[in-house]
XYZ file of N, CA and C in Angstrom:
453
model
N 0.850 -1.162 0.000
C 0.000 0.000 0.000
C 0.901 1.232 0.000
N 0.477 2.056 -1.062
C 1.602 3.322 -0.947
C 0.497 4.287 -1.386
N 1.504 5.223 -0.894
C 0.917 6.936 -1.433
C 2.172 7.579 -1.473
N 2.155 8.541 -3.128
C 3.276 8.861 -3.767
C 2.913 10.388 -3.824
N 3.661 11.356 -3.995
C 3.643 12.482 -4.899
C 3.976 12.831 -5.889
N 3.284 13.097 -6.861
C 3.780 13.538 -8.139
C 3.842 15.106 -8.443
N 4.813 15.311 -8.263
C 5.320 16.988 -8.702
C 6.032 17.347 -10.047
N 5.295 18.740 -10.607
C 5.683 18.757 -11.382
C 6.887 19.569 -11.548
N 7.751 19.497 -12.256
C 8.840 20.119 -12.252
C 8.863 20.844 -13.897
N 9.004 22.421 -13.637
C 9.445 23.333 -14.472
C 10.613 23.615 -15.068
N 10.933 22.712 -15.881
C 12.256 22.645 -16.723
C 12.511 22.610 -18.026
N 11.319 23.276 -18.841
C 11.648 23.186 -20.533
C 12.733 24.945 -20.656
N 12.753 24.671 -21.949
C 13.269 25.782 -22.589
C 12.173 27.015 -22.244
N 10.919 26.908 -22.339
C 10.164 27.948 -22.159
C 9.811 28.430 -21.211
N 10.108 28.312 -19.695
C 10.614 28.841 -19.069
C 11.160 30.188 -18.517
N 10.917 31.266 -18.116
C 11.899 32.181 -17.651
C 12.926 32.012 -16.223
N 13.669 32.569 -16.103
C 14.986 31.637 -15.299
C 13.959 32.108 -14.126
N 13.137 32.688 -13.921
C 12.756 32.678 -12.170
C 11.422 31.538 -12.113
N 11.159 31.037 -13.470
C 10.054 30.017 -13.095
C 10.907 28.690 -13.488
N 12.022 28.522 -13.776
C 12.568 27.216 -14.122
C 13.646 26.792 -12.626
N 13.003 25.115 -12.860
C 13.696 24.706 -11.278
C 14.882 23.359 -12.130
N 15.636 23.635 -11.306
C 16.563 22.674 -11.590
C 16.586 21.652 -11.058
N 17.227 20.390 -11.789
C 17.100 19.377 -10.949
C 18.569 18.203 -11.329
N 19.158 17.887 -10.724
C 20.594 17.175 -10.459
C 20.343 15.830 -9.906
N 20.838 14.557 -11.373
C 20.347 13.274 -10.692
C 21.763 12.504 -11.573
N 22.354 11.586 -10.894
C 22.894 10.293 -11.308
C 22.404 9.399 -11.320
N 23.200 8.374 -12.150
C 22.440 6.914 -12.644
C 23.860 6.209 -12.446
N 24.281 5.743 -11.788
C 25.691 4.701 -11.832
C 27.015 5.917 -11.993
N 26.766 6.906 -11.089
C 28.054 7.412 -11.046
C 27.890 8.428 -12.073
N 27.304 8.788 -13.252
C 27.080 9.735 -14.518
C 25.803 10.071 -14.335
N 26.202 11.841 -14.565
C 25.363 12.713 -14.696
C 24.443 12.390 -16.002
N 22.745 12.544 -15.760
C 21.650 12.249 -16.203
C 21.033 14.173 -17.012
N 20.880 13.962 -18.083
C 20.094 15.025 -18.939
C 18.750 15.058 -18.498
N 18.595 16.144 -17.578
C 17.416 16.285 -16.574
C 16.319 16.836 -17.353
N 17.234 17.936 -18.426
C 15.761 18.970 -19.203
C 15.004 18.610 -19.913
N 14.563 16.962 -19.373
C 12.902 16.703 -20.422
C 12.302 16.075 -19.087
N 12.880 16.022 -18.189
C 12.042 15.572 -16.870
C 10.746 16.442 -16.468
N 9.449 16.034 -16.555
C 8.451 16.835 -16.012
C 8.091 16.047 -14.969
N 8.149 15.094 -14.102
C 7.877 14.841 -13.066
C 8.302 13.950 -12.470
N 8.335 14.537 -10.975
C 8.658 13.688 -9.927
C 8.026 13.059 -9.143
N 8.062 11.438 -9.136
C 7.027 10.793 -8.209
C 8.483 10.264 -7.253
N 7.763 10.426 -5.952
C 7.849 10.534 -4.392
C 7.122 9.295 -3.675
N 7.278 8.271 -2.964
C 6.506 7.399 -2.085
C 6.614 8.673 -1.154
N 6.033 8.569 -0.421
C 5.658 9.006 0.669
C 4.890 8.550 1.377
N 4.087 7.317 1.713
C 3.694 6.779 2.417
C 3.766 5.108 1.950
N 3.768 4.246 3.352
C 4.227 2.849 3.142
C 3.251 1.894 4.190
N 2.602 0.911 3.786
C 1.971 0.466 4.610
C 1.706 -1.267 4.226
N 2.075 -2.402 5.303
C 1.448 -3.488 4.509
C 0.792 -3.971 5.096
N -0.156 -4.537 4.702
C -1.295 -5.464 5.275
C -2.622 -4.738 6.632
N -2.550 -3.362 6.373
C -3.010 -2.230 7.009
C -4.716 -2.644 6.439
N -5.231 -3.198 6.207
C -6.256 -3.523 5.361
C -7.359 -2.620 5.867
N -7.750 -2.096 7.552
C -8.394 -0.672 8.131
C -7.914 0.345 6.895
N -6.586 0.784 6.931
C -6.108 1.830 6.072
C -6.521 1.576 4.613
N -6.299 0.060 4.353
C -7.008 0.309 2.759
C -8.002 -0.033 2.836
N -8.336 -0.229 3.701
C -10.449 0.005 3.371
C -10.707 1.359 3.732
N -10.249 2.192 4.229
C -10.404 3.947 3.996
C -10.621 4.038 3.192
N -9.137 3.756 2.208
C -9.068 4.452 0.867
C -10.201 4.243 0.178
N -10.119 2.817 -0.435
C -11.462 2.074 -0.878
C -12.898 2.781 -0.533
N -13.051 3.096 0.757
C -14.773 3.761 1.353
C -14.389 4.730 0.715
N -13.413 5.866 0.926
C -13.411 7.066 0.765
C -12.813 7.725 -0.735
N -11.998 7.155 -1.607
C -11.131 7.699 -2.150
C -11.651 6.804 -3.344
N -11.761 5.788 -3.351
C -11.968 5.043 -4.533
C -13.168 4.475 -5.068
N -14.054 5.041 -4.328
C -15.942 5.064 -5.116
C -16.029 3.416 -3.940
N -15.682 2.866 -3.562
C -15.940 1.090 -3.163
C -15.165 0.141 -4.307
N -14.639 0.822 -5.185
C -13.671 -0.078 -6.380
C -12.399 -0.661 -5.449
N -12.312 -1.689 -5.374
C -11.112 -2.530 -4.956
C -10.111 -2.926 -6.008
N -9.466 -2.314 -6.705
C -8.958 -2.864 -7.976
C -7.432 -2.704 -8.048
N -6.599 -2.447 -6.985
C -5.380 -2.235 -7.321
C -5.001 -1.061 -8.088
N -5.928 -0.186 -8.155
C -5.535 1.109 -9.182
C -4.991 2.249 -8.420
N -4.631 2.884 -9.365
C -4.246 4.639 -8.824
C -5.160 5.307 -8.682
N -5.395 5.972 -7.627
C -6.315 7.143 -7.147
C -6.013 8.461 -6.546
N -6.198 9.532 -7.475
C -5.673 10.450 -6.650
C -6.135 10.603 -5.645
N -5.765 11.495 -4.238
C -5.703 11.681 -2.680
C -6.160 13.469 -2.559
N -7.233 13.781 -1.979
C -6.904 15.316 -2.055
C -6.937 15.426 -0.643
N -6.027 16.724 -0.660
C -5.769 17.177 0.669
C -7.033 16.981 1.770
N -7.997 17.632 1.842
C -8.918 17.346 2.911
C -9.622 15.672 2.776
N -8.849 14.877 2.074
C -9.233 13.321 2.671
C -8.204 13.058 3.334
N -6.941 13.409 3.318
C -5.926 12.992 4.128
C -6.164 13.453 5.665
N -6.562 15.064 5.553
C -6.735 15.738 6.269
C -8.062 14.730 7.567
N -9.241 14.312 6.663
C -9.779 13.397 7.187
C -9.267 12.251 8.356
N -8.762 11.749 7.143
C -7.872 10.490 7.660
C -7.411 10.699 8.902
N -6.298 11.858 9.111
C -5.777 12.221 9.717
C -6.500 12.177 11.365
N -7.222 13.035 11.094
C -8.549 12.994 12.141
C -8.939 12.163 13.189
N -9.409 11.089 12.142
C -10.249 9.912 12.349
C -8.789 8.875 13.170
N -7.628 9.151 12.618
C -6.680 8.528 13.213
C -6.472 8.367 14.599
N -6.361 10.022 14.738
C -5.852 10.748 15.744
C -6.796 10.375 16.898
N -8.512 10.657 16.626
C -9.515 10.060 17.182
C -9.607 8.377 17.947
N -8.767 7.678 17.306
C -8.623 6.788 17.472
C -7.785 6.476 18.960
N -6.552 6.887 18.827
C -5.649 7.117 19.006
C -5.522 7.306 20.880
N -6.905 8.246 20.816
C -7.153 8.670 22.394
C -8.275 8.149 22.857
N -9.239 7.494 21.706
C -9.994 6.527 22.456
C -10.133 5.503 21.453
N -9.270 3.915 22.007
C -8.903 2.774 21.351
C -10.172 2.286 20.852
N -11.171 2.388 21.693
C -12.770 1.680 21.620
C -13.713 2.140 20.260
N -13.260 3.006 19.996
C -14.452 3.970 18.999
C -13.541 2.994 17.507
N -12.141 2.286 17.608
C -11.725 1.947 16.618
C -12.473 1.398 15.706
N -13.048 -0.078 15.956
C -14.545 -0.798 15.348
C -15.277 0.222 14.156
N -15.888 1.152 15.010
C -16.583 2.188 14.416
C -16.160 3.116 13.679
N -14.623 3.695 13.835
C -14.595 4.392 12.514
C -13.691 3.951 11.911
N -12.956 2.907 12.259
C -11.760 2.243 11.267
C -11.820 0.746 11.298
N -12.840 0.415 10.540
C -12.779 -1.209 10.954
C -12.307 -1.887 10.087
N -11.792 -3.115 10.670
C -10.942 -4.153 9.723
C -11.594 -4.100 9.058
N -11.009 -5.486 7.497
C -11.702 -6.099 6.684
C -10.978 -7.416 6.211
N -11.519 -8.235 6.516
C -10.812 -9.695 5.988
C -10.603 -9.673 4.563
N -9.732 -10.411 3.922
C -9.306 -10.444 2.591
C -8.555 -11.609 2.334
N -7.653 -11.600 1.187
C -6.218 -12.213 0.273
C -5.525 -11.386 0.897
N -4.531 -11.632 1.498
C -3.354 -11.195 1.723
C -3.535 -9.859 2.575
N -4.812 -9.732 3.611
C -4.985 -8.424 4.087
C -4.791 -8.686 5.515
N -3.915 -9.748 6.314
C -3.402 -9.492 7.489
C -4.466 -9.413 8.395
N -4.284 -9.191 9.507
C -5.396 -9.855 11.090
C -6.491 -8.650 10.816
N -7.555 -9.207 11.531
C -8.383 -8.306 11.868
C -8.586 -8.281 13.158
N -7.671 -8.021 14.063
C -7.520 -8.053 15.346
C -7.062 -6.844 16.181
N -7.902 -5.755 16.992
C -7.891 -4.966 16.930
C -6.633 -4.681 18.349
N -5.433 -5.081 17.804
C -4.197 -5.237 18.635
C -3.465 -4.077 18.663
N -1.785 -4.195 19.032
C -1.020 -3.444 18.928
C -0.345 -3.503 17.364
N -0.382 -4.360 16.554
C 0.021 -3.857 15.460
C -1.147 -2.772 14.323
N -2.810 -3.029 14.847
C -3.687 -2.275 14.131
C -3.334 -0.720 14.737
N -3.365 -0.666 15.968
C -2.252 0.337 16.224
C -1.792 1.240 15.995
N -0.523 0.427 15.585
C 0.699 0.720 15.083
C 0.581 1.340 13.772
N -0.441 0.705 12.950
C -0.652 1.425 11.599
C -1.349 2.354 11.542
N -1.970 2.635 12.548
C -2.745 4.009 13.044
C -2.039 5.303 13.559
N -0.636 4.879 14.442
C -0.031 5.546 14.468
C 1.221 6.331 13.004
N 1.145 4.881 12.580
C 1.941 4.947 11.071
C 1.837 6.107 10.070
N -0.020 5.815 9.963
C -0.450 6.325 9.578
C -0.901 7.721 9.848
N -0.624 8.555 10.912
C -0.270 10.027 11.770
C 0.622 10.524 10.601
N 1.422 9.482 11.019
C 3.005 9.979 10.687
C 3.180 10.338 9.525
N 2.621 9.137 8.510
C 2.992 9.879 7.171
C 2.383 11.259 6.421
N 0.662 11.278 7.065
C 0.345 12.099 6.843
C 0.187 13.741 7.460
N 0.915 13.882 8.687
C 1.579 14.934 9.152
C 3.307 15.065 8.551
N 3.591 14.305 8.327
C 4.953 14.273 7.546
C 4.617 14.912 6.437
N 3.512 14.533 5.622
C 3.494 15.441 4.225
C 3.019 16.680 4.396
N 2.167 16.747 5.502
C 1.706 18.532 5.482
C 2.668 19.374 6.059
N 3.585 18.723 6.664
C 4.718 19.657 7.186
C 5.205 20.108 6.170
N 6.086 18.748 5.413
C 7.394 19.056 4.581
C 7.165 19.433 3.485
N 5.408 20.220 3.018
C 5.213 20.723 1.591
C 5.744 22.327 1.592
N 6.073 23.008 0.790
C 6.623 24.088 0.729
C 5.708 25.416 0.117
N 5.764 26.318 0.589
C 4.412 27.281 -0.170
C 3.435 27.403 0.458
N 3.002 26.668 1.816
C 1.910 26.844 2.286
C 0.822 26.002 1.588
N 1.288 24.701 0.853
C 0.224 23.915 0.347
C 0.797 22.683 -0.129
N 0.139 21.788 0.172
C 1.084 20.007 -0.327
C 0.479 20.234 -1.766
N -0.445 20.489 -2.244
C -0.718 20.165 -3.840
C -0.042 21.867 -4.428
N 0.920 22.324 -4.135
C 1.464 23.436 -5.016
C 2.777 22.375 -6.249
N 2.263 22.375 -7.199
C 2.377 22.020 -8.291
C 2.803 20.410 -8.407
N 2.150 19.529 -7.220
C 1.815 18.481 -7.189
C 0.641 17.812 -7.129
N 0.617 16.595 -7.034
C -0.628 15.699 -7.051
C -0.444 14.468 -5.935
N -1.074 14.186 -5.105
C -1.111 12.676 -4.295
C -2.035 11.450 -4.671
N -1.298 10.541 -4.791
C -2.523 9.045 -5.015
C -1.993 7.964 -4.325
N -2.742 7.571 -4.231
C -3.178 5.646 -3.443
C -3.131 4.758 -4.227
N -2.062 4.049 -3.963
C -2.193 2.218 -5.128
C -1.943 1.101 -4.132
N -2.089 0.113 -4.114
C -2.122 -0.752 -3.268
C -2.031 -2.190 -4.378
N -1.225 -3.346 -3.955
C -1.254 -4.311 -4.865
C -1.215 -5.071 -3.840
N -2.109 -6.423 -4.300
C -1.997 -7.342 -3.575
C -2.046 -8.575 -4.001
């Protein structure tokens, strides 16, 4: 289960030098021809067998489609998420009710333990991690976030 950012990066010829960003990458020791790069995808979030967390996504983000696809993420569902986490967090009991397992293939316990938890706390983390470390006063300033999950 991941969630990535995709940013875009301003680097053609057309450009004026105060809207063009540079960008510096190797591949085995040799410098890489960056100026056709338009974007950067980012994991930024990591999760396995969280199956609460991907049944969020799924309720919330992905219509009820279970399909292994990409979905974009907008800020006030994370923001959600976030919430509902945090909620959790200070009262263990309400978990059932707003984050409940879901049995599956390959979707890990439904046992409302210290590792469901743990991905609750996980899950804080990554998504206060991204609202911190966005720049501009906004995580979607000339990016995008989505949800894929394979299983």
């Amino acid at each position: 289960m991941y969630l990535y950012r995709k940013s875009y990066v301003h680097s053609g010829d057309y450009y004026n030098s105060e809207q063009k960003e540079e960008i510096q990458m190797t591949r085995g020791g040799k410098e890489v021809d960056t100026s056709k790069i338009r974007f950067i995808i980012e994991e930024v979030g990591y999760w396995r067998k969280a199956n609460h967390i991907h049944k969020w996504f799924v309720d919330n983000v992905q219509n009820g489609k279970d399909d292994c696809g990409e979905y974009q993420v907008y800020e006030d569902q994370l923001a959600n998420l976030l919430e509902t986490c945090k909620e959790i967090l200070e009262d263990g009991n309400k978990a059932p009710k707003l984050l409940p397992t879901t049995s599956g293939f390959f979707f890990g316990a439904t046992d409302y333990n210290e590792y469901y938890f743990d991905d609750i706390q996980n899950t804080v983390n990554i998504i206060e991690s991204l609202f911190e470390t966005d720049l501009d006063g906004g995580m979607y300033l000339n990016s995008d976030v989505y949800y894929s999950s394979s299983w």
